Backbone as JSON, one array per atom type, in Angstrom:
{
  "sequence": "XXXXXXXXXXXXXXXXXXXXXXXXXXXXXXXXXXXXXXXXXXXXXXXXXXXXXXXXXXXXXXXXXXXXXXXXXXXXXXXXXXXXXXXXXXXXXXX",
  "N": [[-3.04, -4.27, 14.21], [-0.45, -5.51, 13.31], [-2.03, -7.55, 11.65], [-2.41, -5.35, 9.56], [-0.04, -5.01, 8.53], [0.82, -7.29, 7.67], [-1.03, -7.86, 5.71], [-0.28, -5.69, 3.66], [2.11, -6.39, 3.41], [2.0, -8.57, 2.03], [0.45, -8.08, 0.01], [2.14, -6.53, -1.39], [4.25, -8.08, -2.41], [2.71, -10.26, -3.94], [2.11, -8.07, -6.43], [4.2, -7.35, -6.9], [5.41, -9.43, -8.72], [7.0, -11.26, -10.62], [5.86, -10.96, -13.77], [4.11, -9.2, -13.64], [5.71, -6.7, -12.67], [7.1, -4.61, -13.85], [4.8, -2.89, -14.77], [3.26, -2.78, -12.43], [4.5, -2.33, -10.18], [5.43, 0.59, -9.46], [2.73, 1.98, -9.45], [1.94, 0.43, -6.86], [3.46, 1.34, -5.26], [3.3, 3.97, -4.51], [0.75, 3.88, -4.16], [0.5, 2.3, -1.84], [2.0, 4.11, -0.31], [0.76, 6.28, 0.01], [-1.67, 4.9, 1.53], [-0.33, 4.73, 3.54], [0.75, 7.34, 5.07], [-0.97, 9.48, 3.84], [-3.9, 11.84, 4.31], [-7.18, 10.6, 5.54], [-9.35, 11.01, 4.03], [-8.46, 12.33, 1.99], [-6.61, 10.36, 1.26], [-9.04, 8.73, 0.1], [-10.27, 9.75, -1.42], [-8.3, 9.27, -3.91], [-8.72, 6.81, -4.33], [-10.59, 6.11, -5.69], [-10.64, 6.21, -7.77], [-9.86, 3.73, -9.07], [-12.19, 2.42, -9.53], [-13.44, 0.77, -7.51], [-16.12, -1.1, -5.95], [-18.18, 0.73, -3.62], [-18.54, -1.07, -0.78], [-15.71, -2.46, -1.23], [-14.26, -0.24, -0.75], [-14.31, 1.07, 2.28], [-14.37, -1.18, 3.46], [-11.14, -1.15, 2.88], [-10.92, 1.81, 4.15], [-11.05, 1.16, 6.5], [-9.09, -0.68, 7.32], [-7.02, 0.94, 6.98], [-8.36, 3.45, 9.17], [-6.88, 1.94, 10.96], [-4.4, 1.88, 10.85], [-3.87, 4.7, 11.06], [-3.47, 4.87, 13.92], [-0.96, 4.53, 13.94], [2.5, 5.3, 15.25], [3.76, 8.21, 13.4], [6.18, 7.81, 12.8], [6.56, 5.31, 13.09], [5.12, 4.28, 10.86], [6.72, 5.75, 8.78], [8.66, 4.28, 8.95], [7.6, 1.75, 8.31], [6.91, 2.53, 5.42], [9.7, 2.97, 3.96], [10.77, 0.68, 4.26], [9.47, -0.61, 2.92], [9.92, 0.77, 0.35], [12.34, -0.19, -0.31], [11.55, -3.18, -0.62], [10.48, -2.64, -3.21], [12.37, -1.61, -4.68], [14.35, -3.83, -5.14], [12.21, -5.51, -5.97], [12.27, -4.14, -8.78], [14.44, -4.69, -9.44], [14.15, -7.26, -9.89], [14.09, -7.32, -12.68], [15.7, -6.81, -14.5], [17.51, -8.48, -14.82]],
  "CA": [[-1.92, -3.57, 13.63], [0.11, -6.87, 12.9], [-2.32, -7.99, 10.34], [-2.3, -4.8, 8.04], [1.61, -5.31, 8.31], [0.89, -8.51, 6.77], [-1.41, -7.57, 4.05], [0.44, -4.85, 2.93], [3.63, -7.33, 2.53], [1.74, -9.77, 1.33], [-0.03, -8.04, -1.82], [3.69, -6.01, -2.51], [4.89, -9.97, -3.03], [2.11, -10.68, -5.39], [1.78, -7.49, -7.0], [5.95, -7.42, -7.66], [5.74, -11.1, -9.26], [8.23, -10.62, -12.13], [5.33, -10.7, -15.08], [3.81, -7.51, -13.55], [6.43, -5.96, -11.98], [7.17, -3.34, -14.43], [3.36, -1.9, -14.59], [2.28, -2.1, -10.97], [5.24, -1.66, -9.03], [5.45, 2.46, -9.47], [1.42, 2.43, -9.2], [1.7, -0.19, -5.58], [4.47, 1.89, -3.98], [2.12, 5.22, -4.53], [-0.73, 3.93, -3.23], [0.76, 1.79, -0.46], [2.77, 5.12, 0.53], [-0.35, 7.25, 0.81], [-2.13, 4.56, 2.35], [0.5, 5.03, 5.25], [0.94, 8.69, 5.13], [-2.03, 10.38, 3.28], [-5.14, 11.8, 5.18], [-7.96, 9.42, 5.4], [-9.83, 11.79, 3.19], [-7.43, 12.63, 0.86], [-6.78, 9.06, 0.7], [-10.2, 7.91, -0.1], [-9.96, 10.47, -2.64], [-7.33, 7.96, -4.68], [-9.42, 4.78, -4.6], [-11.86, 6.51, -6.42], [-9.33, 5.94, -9.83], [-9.93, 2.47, -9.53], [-13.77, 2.14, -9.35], [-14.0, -0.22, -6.87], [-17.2, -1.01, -5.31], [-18.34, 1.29, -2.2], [-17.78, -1.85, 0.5], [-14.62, -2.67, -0.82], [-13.52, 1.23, -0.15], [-14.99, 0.69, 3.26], [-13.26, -2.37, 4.25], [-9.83, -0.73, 3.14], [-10.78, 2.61, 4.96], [-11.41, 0.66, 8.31], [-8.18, -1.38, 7.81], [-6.33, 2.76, 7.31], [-7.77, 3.53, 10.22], [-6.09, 1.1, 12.32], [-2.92, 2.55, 10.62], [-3.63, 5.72, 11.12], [-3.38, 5.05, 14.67], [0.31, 4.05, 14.26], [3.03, 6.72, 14.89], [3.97, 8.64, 12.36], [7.97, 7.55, 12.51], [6.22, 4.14, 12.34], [4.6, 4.36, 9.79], [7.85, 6.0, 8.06], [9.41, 3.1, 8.92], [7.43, 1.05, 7.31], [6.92, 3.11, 3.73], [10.84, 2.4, 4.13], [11.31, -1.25, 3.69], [8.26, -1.04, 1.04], [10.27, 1.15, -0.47], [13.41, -1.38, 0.14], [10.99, -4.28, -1.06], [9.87, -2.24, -4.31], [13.85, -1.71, -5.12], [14.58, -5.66, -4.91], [11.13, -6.33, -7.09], [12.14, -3.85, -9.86], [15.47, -4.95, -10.2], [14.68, -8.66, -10.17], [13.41, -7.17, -14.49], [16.86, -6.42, -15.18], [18.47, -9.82, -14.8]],
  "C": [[-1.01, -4.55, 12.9], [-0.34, -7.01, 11.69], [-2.33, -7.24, 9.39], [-0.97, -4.61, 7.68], [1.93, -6.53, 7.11], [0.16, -7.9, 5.62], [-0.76, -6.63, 3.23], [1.77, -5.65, 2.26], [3.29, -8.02, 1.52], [1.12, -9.31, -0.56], [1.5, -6.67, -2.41], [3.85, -7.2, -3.18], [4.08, -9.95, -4.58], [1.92, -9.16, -6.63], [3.51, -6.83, -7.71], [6.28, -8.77, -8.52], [6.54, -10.26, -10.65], [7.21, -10.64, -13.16], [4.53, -9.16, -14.92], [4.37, -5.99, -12.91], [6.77, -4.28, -12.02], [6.34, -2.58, -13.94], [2.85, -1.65, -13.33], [2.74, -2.12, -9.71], [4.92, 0.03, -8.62], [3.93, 2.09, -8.83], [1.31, 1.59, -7.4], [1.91, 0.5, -4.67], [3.32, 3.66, -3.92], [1.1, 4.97, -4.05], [-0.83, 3.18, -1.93], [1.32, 3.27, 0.45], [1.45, 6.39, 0.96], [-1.34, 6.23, 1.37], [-2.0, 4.73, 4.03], [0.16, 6.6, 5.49], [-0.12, 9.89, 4.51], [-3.21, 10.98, 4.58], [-5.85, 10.86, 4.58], [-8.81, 10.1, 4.37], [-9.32, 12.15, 1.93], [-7.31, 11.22, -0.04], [-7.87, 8.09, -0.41], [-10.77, 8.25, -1.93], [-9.6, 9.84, -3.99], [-7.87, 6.95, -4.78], [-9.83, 4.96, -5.59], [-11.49, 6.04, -7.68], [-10.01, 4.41, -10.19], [-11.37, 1.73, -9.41], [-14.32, 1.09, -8.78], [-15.69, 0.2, -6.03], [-17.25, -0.38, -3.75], [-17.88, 0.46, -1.04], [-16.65, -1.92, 0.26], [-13.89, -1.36, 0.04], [-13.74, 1.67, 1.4], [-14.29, -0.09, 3.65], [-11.92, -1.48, 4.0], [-9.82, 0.61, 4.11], [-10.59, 2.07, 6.65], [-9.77, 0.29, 8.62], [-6.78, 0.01, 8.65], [-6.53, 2.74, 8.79], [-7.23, 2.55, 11.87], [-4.94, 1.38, 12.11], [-3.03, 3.38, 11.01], [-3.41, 5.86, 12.48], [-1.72, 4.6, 15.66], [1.2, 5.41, 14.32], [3.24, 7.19, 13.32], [5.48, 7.76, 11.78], [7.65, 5.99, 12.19], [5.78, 3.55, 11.05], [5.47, 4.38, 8.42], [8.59, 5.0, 7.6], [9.06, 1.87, 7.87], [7.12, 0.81, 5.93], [8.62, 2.98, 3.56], [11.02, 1.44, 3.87], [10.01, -1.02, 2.83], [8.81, -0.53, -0.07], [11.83, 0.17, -1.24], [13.08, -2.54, -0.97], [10.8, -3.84, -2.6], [11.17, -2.15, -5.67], [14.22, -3.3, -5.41], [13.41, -5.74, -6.36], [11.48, -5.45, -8.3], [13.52, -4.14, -10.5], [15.42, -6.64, -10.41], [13.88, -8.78, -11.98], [14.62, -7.1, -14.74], [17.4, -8.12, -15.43], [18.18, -10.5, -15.86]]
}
């Protein structure tokens, strides 16, 4: 549970870096937020966009369900500060 805490922080960071911030903030926070909160089905649904290869969609389903076995309010919690984190990375374009 810990470590998909971490990866999730860790590719907001790189995927808010100020040269791509603009383009793949909106698209991170959408697909980090139904990572948390989507069905696993539904979810799997959404990868599909980005034509990754079958294992990768596989490795990320496995990591899901180890989320999915977090509460819900947890979960909340933590589409909350991503959302927190996503605020911070789109205003550090304005400056």
């Amino acid at each position: 549970m810990r470590l998909s805490l971490s990866v999730l922080l860790v590719t907001l960071a790189l995927y808010c870096y100020e040269a791509n911030a603009a383009v793949v903030c909106p698209a991170l926070a959408t697909d980090m937020s139904g990572f948390l909160l989507q069905d696993k089905i539904i979810y799997e649904k959404t990868l599909e966009k980005y034509k990754a290869p079958p294992e990768v969609i596989e490795a990320k389903m496995q990591v899901k369900a180890c989320t999915d076995q977090m509460s819900l309010m947890s979960r909340g919690l933590i589409a909350k500060i991503l959302g927190k984190l996503l605020i911070k990375c789109l205003a550090t374009l304005e400056i």
